[in-house]
Short mmCIF file of C-alpha atoms in Angstrom, two decimals:
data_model
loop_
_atom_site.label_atom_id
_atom_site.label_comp_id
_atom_site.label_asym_id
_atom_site.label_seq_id
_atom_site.Cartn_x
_atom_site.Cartn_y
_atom_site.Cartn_z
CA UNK A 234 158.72 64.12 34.21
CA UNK A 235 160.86 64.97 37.27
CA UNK A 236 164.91 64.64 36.92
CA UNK A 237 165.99 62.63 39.85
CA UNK A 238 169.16 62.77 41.11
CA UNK A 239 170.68 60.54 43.71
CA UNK A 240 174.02 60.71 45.32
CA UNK A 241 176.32 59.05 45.84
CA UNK A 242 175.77 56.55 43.06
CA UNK A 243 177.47 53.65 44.89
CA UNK A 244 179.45 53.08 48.00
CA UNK A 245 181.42 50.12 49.97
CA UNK A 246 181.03 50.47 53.48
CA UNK A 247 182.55 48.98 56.68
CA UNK A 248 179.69 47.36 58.84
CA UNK A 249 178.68 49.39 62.21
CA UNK A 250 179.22 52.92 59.53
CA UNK A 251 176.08 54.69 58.62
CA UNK A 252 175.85 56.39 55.03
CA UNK A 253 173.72 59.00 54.51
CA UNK A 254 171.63 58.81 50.63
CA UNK A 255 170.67 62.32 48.98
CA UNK A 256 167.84 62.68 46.39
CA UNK A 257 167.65 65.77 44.83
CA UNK A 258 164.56 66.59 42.25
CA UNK A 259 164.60 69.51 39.96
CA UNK A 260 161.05 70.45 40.47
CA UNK A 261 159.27 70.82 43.42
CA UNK A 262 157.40 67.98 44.75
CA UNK A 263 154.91 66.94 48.04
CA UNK A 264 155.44 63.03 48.58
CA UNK A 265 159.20 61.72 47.94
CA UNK A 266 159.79 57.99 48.51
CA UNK A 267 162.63 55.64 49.25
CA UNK A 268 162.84 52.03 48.31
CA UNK A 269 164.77 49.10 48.45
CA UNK A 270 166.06 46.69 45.77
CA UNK A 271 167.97 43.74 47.51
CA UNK A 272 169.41 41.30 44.31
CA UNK A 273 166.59 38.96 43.28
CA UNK A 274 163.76 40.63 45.13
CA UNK A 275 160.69 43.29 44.83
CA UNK A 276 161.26 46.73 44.88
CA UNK A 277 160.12 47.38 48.53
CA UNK A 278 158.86 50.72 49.74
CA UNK A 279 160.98 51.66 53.19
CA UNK A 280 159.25 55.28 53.94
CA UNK A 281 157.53 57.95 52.51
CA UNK A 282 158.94 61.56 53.16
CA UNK A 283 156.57 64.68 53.45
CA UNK A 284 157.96 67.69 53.87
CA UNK A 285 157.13 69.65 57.40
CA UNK A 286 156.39 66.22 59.05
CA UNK A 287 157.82 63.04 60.06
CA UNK A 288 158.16 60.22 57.66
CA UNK A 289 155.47 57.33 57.29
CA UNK A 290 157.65 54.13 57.57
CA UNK A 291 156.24 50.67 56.31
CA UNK A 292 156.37 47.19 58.02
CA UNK A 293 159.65 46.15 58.94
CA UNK A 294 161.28 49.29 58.50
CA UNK A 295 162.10 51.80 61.63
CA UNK A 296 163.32 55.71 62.01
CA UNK A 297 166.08 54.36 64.09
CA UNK A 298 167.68 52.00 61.63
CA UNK A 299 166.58 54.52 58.63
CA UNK A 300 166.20 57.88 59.71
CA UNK A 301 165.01 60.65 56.75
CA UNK A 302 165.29 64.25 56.03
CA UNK A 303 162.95 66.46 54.05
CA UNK A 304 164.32 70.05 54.85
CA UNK A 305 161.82 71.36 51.57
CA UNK A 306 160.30 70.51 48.64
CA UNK A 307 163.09 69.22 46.44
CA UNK A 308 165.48 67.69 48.44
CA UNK A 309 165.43 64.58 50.71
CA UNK A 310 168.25 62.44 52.56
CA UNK A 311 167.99 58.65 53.91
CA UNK A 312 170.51 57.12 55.98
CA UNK A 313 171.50 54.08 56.48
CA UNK A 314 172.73 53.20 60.21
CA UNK A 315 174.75 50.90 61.76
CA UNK A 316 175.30 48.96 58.68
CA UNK A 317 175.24 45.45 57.90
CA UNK A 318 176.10 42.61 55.09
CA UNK A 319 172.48 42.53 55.12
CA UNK A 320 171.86 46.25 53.97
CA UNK A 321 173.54 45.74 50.80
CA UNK A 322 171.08 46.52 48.85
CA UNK A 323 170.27 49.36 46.17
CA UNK A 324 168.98 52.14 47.68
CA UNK A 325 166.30 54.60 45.19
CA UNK A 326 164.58 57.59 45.62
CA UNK A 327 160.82 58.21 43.98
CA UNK A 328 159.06 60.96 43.50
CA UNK A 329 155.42 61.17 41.91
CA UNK A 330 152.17 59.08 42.58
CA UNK A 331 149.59 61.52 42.95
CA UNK A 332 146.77 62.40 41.09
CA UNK A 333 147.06 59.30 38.90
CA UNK A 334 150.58 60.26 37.34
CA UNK A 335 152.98 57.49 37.81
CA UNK A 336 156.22 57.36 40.36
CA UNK A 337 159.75 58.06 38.51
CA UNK A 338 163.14 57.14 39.74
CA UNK A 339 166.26 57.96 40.45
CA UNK A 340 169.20 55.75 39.56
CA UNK A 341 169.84 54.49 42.99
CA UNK A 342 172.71 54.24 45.40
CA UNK A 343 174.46 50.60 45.05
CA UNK A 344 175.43 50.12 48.47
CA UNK A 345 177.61 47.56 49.47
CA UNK A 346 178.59 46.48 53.36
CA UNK A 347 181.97 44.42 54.25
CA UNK B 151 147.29 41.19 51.16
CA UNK B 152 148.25 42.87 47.42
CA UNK B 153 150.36 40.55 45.69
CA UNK B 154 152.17 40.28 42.15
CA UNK B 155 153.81 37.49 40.59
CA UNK B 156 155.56 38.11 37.10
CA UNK B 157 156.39 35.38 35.12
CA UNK B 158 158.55 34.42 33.39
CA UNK B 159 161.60 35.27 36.12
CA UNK B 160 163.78 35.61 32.53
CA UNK B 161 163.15 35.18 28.96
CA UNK B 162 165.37 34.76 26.12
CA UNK B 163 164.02 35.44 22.49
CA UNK B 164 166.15 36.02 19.04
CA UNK B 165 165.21 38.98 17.65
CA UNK B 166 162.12 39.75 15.96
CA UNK B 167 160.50 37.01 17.85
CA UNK B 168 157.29 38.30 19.44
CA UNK B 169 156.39 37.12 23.21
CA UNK B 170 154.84 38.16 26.12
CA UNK B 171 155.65 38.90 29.46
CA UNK B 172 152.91 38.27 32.46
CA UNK B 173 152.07 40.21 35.66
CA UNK B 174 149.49 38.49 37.67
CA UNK B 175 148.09 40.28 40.72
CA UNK B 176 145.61 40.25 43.74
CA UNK B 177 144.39 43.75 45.13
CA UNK B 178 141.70 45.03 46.87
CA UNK B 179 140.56 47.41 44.48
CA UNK B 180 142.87 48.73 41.64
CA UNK B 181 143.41 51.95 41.15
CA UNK B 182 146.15 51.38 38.76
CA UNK B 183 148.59 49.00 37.25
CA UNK B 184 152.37 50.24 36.20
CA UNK B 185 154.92 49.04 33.78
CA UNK B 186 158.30 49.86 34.22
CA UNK B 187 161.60 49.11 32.39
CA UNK B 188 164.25 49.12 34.55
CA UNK B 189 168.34 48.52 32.56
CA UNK B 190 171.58 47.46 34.42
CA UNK B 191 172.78 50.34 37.12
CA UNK B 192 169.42 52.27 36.84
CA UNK B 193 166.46 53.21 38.24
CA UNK B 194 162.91 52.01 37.05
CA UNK B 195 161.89 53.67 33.75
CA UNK B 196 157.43 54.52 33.57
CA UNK B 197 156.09 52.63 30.64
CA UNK B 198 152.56 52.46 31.08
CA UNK B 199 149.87 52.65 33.81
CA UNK B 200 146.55 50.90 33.36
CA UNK B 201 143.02 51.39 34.62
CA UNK B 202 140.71 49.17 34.42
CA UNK B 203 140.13 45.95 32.47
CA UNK B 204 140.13 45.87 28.76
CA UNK B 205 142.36 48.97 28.79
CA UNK B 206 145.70 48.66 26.34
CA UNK B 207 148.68 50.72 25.89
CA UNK B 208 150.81 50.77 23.30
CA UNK B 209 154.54 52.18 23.00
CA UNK B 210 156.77 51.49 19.58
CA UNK B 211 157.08 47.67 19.76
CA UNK B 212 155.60 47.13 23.29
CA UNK B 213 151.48 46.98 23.90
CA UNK B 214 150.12 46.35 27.81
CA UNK B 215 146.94 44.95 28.25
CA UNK B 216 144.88 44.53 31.66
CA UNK B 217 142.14 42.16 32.67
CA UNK B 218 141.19 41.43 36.21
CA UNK B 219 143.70 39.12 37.67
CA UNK B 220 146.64 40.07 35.22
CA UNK B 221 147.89 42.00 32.48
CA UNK B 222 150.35 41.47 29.84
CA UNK B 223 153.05 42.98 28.06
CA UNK B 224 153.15 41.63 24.69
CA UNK B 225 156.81 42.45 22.83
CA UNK B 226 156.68 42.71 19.09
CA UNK B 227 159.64 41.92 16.54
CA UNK B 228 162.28 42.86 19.46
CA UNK B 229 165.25 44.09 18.86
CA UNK B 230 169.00 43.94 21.38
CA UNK B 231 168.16 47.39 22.89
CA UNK B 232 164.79 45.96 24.47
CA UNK B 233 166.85 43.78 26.65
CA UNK B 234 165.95 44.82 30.35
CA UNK B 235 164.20 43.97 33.28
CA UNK B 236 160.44 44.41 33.43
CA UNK B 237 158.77 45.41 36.17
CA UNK B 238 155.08 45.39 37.26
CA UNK B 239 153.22 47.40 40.08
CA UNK B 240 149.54 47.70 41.13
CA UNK B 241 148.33 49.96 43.14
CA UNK B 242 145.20 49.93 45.04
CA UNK B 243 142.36 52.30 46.10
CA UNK B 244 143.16 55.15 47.93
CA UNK B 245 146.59 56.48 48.20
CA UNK B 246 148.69 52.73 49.31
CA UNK B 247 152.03 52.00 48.31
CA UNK B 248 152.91 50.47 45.20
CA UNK B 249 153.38 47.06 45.33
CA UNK B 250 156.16 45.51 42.77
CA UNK B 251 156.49 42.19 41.23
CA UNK B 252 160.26 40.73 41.04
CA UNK B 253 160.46 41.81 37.64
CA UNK B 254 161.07 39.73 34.36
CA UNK B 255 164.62 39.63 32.52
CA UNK B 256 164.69 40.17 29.26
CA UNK B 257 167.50 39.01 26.82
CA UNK B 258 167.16 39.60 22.63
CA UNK B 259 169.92 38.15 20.85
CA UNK B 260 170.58 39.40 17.42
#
């Protein structure tokens, strides 16, 4: 499977800041995802990233608040703007899901907002 | 709307006593059903994906079985390093997100 690489691995960040996420895979890959992990809760997808076109985001979740990069087919950035308490969260990048082969993860960012 | 529900939300065993772990889920037409194992400060690891019902998996002391509301993850004579957190995702037809469960915490005191 894919090695996943996500930096930085954590952070502590002063609310109104953005931080920007990078996911780098060592192969080359069509769909990249980005999810969520707040403490005691689902692992909930925020966007899917295709490279050449604009992300698909999900419910709840907005370009403005999480904008995304996909420059090519290994590489991928989320960021995280205008940050609050409420955005701490673990942040983890996904790559896979197609052709009936499972999604594999990074380690995630640990992101933490004062 | 998909759901899943794992239960239970943490288990403690002693080792080398067998249990099972329980992902219940609603979905309009599965296309698949993923176990991960996910340990403190990283991300998800794939166990297993499941098809259809009456499909098992098996991996060293771990064996996933599916029916059509849930599937289980039966743990046999586990040892300290199978302490993590479980997770369970289904996906359904076509190509929609996975949808997670809130996992189950696992704790195997020698």
């Amino acid at each position: 499977s894919a090695v996943i690489s996500q930096k930085p691995s954590r952070d502590i960040c002063q609310r109104g800041t953005s931080l920007t996420i990078q996911c780098q895979v060592d192969s080359q890959v069509t769909m990249m995802f980005w999810y969520r992990q707040q403490p005691g809760q689902s692992l909930t997808l925020i966007a899917t990233a295709n490279q050449g076109s604009e992300a698909t985001y999900e419910s709840g979740f907005v370009i403005d608040k999480f904008p995304i990069s996909r420059p090519n087919l290994t590489f991928s950035t989320l960021t995280v703007s205008n940050m609050s308490p409420e955005d701490s969260s673990i942040y983890l990048c996904s790559v896979g899901g197609q052709r009936n082969q499972p999604q594999h993860f990074g380690d995630g960012t640990r992101l933490s907002i004062l | 709307e998909d759901q899943v529900t794992q239960s239970p939300e943490a288990l403690r065993l002693q080792e080398g006593e067998s249990s099972s772990l329980n992902c219940s889920y609603t979905v309009s037409g599965l296309r698949g059903l993923f176990w991960y194992r996910q340990d403190p400060g990283k991300g998800p690891e794939f166990l297993f994906t499941l098809y259809s019902a009456g499909e098992e998996k098996e991996k060293e002391r771990l064996k996933a079985t599916l029916t059509k509301k849930e599937s289980f993850l039966h743990i046999t004579a586990p040892k300290p390093e199978d302490s993590a957190t479980y997770l369970c995702a289904v996906q359904a037809s076509g190509n929609t997100p996975l949808v997670f469960g809130k996992g189950t915490r696992l704790s195997v005191i020698a």
